[in-house]
Tab-separated table of C-alpha atoms and ligand atoms in Angstrom:
chain	number	residue	atom	x	y	z
A	1	UNK	CA	-0.001	0.010	-0.006
A	2	UNK	CA	1.000	3.577	-0.425
A	3	UNK	CA	0.997	5.924	2.563
A	4	UNK	CA	1.444	9.757	2.239
A	5	UNK	CA	1.463	12.696	4.570
A	6	UNK	CA	-0.244	15.984	3.708
A	7	UNK	CA	0.510	18.374	6.386
A	8	UNK	CA	-0.869	18.690	10.018
A	9	UNK	CA	-2.775	15.358	10.651
A	10	UNK	CA	-3.749	14.575	7.020
A	11	UNK	CA	-2.615	10.927	6.090
A	12	UNK	CA	-3.663	9.157	2.965
A	13	UNK	CA	-3.620	5.404	2.319
A	14	UNK	CA	-3.914	3.959	-1.084
A	15	UNK	CA	-4.421	0.169	-1.573
A	16	UNK	CA	-6.560	-2.048	-3.811
A	17	UNK	CA	-7.910	0.813	-5.662
A	18	UNK	CA	-9.251	2.598	-2.639
A	19	UNK	CA	-8.216	5.860	-1.168
A	20	UNK	CA	-8.637	6.259	2.638
A	21	UNK	CA	-7.976	9.778	4.046
A	22	UNK	CA	-7.332	10.624	7.852
A	23	UNK	CA	-8.556	13.952	9.011
A	24	UNK	CA	-8.824	15.796	5.801
A	25	UNK	CA	-8.099	19.341	7.015
A	26	UNK	CA	-7.174	20.988	3.547
A	27	UNK	CA	-8.955	24.396	3.454
A	28	UNK	CA	-7.149	26.505	6.072
A	29	UNK	CA	-4.185	24.245	6.293
A	30	UNK	CA	-1.115	26.139	5.572
A	31	UNK	CA	1.148	23.110	5.146
A	32	UNK	CA	-0.769	20.911	2.909
A	33	UNK	CA	0.032	20.132	-0.711
A	34	UNK	CA	-3.480	18.838	-1.469
A	35	UNK	CA	-6.573	20.656	-2.932
A	36	UNK	CA	-9.985	19.562	-2.175
A	37	UNK	CA	-10.790	19.279	-5.914
A	38	UNK	CA	-7.913	17.060	-6.629
A	39	UNK	CA	-8.730	14.314	-3.989
A	40	UNK	CA	-11.400	11.457	-4.249
A	41	UNK	CA	-11.535	9.419	-0.930
A	42	UNK	CA	-13.484	6.298	-0.686
A	43	UNK	CA	-13.301	6.280	3.022
A	44	UNK	CA	-12.607	9.258	5.363
A	45	UNK	CA	-11.458	8.309	9.109
A	46	UNK	CA	-11.821	11.225	11.652
A	47	UNK	CA	-10.075	11.118	14.810
A	48	UNK	CA	-12.046	13.832	16.639
A	49	UNK	CA	-14.457	16.652	16.299
A	50	UNK	CA	-12.013	19.634	16.119
A	51	UNK	CA	-12.175	21.786	13.078
A	52	UNK	CA	-8.519	21.170	12.096
A	53	UNK	CA	-9.494	17.225	11.886
A	54	UNK	CA	-12.989	17.375	10.252
A	55	UNK	CA	-11.784	19.868	7.865
A	56	UNK	CA	-13.284	19.371	4.523
A	57	UNK	CA	-15.055	16.085	5.279
A	58	UNK	CA	-18.573	17.159	4.527
A	59	UNK	CA	-17.721	18.618	0.936
A	60	UNK	CA	-15.656	15.687	0.137
A	61	UNK	CA	-17.756	13.060	1.421
A	62	UNK	CA	-20.949	14.577	-0.327
A	63	UNK	CA	-19.091	14.985	-3.575
A	64	UNK	CA	-17.694	11.370	-3.720
A	65	UNK	CA	-20.135	9.449	-1.598
A	66	UNK	CA	-17.168	8.589	0.708
A	67	UNK	CA	-17.936	6.481	3.812
A	68	UNK	CA	-17.047	8.583	6.961
A	69	UNK	CA	-15.721	6.577	10.113
A	70	UNK	CA	-15.492	8.158	13.502
A	71	UNK	CA	-16.743	8.039	17.054
A	72	UNK	CA	-20.557	7.646	17.125
A	73	UNK	CA	-21.480	11.043	18.291
A	74	UNK	CA	-19.194	12.566	15.507
A	75	UNK	CA	-20.655	9.963	12.980
A	76	UNK	CA	-24.370	10.928	13.943
A	77	UNK	CA	-23.584	14.688	13.530
A	78	UNK	CA	-22.190	14.310	10.139
A	79	UNK	CA	-24.732	11.872	9.114
A	80	UNK	CA	-27.363	14.577	9.819
A	81	UNK	CA	-25.484	16.773	7.292
A	82	UNK	CA	-26.136	14.076	4.657
A	83	UNK	CA	-22.915	12.260	4.634
A	84	UNK	CA	-22.733	8.378	4.761
A	85	UNK	CA	-21.246	7.437	8.093
A	86	UNK	CA	-20.152	4.456	10.202
A	87	UNK	CA	-20.046	5.320	13.872
A	88	UNK	CA	-17.770	3.373	16.411
A	89	UNK	CA	-16.575	3.675	20.048
A	90	UNK	CA	-13.351	3.549	21.813
A	91	UNK	CA	-11.962	-0.206	22.015
A	92	UNK	CA	-14.293	-1.284	19.192
A	93	UNK	CA	-12.964	-2.666	15.958
A	94	UNK	CA	-14.878	-3.408	12.765
A	95	UNK	CA	-13.820	-5.357	9.610
A	96	UNK	CA	-14.509	-3.125	6.642
A	97	UNK	CA	-14.243	-4.282	3.032
A	98	UNK	CA	-10.986	-2.204	2.620
A	99	UNK	CA	-9.474	-3.248	6.020
A	100	UNK	CA	-10.027	-3.334	9.923
A	101	UNK	CA	-10.489	-0.124	11.950
A	102	UNK	CA	-10.076	-0.061	15.636
A	103	UNK	CA	-10.503	3.115	17.797
A	104	UNK	CA	-8.146	3.711	20.710
A	105	UNK	CA	-8.251	6.201	23.562
A	106	UNK	CA	-6.947	9.727	22.913
A	107	UNK	CA	-6.760	12.410	25.833
A	108	UNK	CA	-7.823	15.487	24.302
A	109	UNK	CA	-11.122	17.517	23.456
A	110	UNK	CA	-13.545	17.197	20.696
A	111	UNK	CA	-15.620	20.373	20.514
A	112	UNK	CA	-16.546	21.283	17.126
A	113	UNK	CA	-16.706	25.136	16.523
A	114	UNK	CA	-19.918	25.606	14.454
A	115	UNK	CA	-18.705	29.223	13.372
A	116	UNK	CA	-21.293	31.117	15.639
A	117	UNK	CA	-19.470	30.727	18.890
A	118	UNK	CA	-21.332	27.541	19.634
A	119	UNK	CA	-19.100	24.569	20.446
A	120	UNK	CA	-20.748	21.203	19.754
A	121	UNK	CA	-19.074	18.317	21.759
A	122	UNK	CA	-18.891	15.210	19.519
A	123	UNK	CA	-18.319	12.234	21.736
A	124	UNK	CA	-14.920	11.287	22.576
A	125	UNK	CA	-11.382	11.868	20.726
A	126	UNK	CA	-9.792	8.849	19.315
A	127	UNK	CA	-6.702	7.334	17.821
A	128	UNK	CA	-6.980	4.826	14.944
A	129	UNK	CA	-5.541	1.527	14.361
A	130	UNK	CA	-5.980	0.616	10.418
A	131	UNK	CA	-4.991	-2.862	9.541
A	132	UNK	CA	-4.650	-3.633	5.781
A	133	UNK	CA	-2.800	-6.369	4.128
A	134	UNK	CA	-1.319	-7.544	7.416
A	135	UNK	CA	0.075	-4.120	8.084
A	136	UNK	CA	-0.979	-1.806	10.957
A	137	UNK	CA	-0.981	1.935	10.831
A	138	UNK	CA	-1.659	3.843	14.025
A	139	UNK	CA	-2.869	7.439	13.654
A	140	UNK	CA	-2.710	8.759	17.239
A	141	UNK	CA	-5.111	11.662	16.622
A	142	UNK	CA	-4.501	14.609	18.987
A	143	UNK	CA	-3.343	13.117	22.392
A	144	UNK	CA	-0.977	13.321	25.313
A	145	UNK	CA	1.218	10.517	26.096
A	146	UNK	CA	-0.516	7.920	28.450
A	147	UNK	CA	0.945	4.523	29.711
A	148	UNK	CA	-1.833	2.355	28.215
A	149	UNK	CA	-0.059	2.963	24.844
A	150	UNK	CA	2.002	0.108	26.012
A	151	UNK	CA	-1.098	-2.144	25.854
A	152	UNK	CA	-2.113	-0.693	22.377
A	153	UNK	CA	1.613	-1.827	21.284
A	154	UNK	CA	1.450	-5.205	23.025
A	155	UNK	CA	-1.877	-6.087	21.547
A	156	UNK	CA	-1.426	-4.605	17.973
A	157	UNK	CA	2.203	-4.742	16.498
A	158	UNK	CA	2.382	-1.409	14.774
A	159	UNK	CA	4.282	-1.110	11.494
A	160	UNK	CA	3.928	2.699	11.224
A	161	UNK	CA	2.821	5.234	13.793
A	162	UNK	CA	1.819	8.909	13.187
A	163	UNK	CA	2.315	10.744	16.332
A	164	UNK	CA	1.570	14.509	17.203
A	165	UNK	CA	4.827	16.443	18.411
A	166	UNK	CA	3.326	20.059	18.095
A	167	UNK	CA	2.964	20.546	21.959
A	168	UNK	CA	0.449	22.838	23.544
A	169	UNK	CA	-2.591	20.872	22.221
A	170	UNK	CA	-0.919	17.474	22.234
A	171	UNK	CA	2.304	15.646	23.003
A	172	UNK	CA	5.492	17.701	22.497
A	173	UNK	CA	8.591	16.000	21.095
A	174	UNK	CA	9.832	14.453	24.414
A	175	UNK	CA	6.490	12.945	25.381
A	176	UNK	CA	5.961	11.713	21.860
A	177	UNK	CA	9.246	9.975	22.080
A	178	UNK	CA	8.218	8.288	25.056
A	179	UNK	CA	4.870	7.347	23.425
A	180	UNK	CA	7.127	5.816	20.627
A	181	UNK	CA	8.803	3.634	23.247
A	182	UNK	CA	5.528	2.752	24.700
A	183	UNK	CA	4.091	1.742	21.352
A	184	UNK	CA	7.012	-0.181	20.064
A	185	UNK	CA	6.115	0.827	16.629
A	186	UNK	CA	8.594	-0.197	13.917
A	187	UNK	CA	8.680	3.243	12.376
A	188	UNK	CA	7.364	6.478	13.659
A	189	UNK	CA	6.524	9.748	11.676
A	190	UNK	CA	5.780	13.213	13.477
A	191	UNK	CA	2.724	14.996	12.645
A	192	UNK	CA	0.667	17.877	13.910
A	193	UNK	CA	3.326	20.734	14.244
A	194	UNK	CA	4.244	23.877	12.451
A	195	UNK	CA	0.771	24.538	11.121
A	196	UNK	CA	0.054	27.260	13.600
A	197	UNK	CA	2.675	29.458	15.425
A	198	UNK	CA	1.675	27.860	18.836
A	199	UNK	CA	2.620	24.243	17.594
A	200	UNK	CA	6.069	25.176	16.093
A	201	UNK	CA	8.486	22.421	16.586
A	202	UNK	CA	11.565	21.175	14.916
A	203	UNK	CA	10.752	17.588	13.797
A	204	UNK	CA	14.531	16.795	13.801
A	205	UNK	CA	14.543	17.180	17.563
A	206	UNK	CA	11.947	14.432	17.882
A	207	UNK	CA	13.862	12.186	15.577
A	208	UNK	CA	17.037	12.653	17.549
A	209	UNK	CA	15.218	11.570	20.780
A	210	UNK	CA	14.007	8.269	19.092
A	211	UNK	CA	15.997	5.018	19.112
A	212	UNK	CA	18.278	5.045	16.049
A	213	UNK	CA	16.559	4.408	12.825
A	214	UNK	CA	13.069	4.374	14.431
A	215	UNK	CA	11.461	7.316	12.807
A	216	UNK	CA	11.583	9.644	9.903
A	217	UNK	CA	10.233	12.980	8.713
A	218	UNK	CA	7.640	13.110	5.934
A	219	UNK	CA	7.273	16.385	4.208
A	220	UNK	CA	3.760	17.297	3.004
A	221	UNK	CA	3.287	15.195	-0.221
A	222	UNK	CA	5.848	12.510	0.718
A	223	UNK	CA	4.805	8.921	-0.046
A	224	UNK	CA	6.188	5.648	1.160
A	225	UNK	CA	5.513	2.100	0.234
A	226	UNK	CA	4.221	-0.108	3.290
B	1	LIG	NI1	-7.659	18.490	18.352
B	2	LIG	MN1	-5.600	19.194	16.149
């Protein structure tokens, strides 16, 4: 499968003719190389209800009849906007036609700003384990480090983990390096940094904190074969 990073928390997985997109925050994302008009996701997986993660989901899903997967309350909310959804909850897994999705805990918020000062709370934030063709990708969503990441790593050998390092709203580089140790992921890629001034980080510092060869930086648009 092809796995690519597109700035902030946007990750794309292409396999068996399907495109799976995580957290498609395109409009307003200063780092992304994508344009909403150029992507055709079959599946959109959303980690939590913050605007920088829901992003352009409604427009994309309506246009391409994408299946939107997320926590049940978030799925209900987007379903009411006319989007095809599949709701799940923390700890639950489901075998989809394209692969298996399991939601993990994330310590964070999930209030969607509807634009009129109204904050709509959409269930709980989550991380995502995506298993396709025998490989498991972990997208941590936005979270602090927590010691049960050890359990996630024990239960699910992770081939590639995307971990936020921006600090302020999520783990910073030091905590994310500890998370990488807990998760025992084969490879780790930093995300959720430099999009806004408050989450400015040097990703090389994070890489330096990892065990030798355990992580690498993906620039927006970079793609790897997994
Ligand atoms: Ni968030
Ligand atoms: Mn975020």
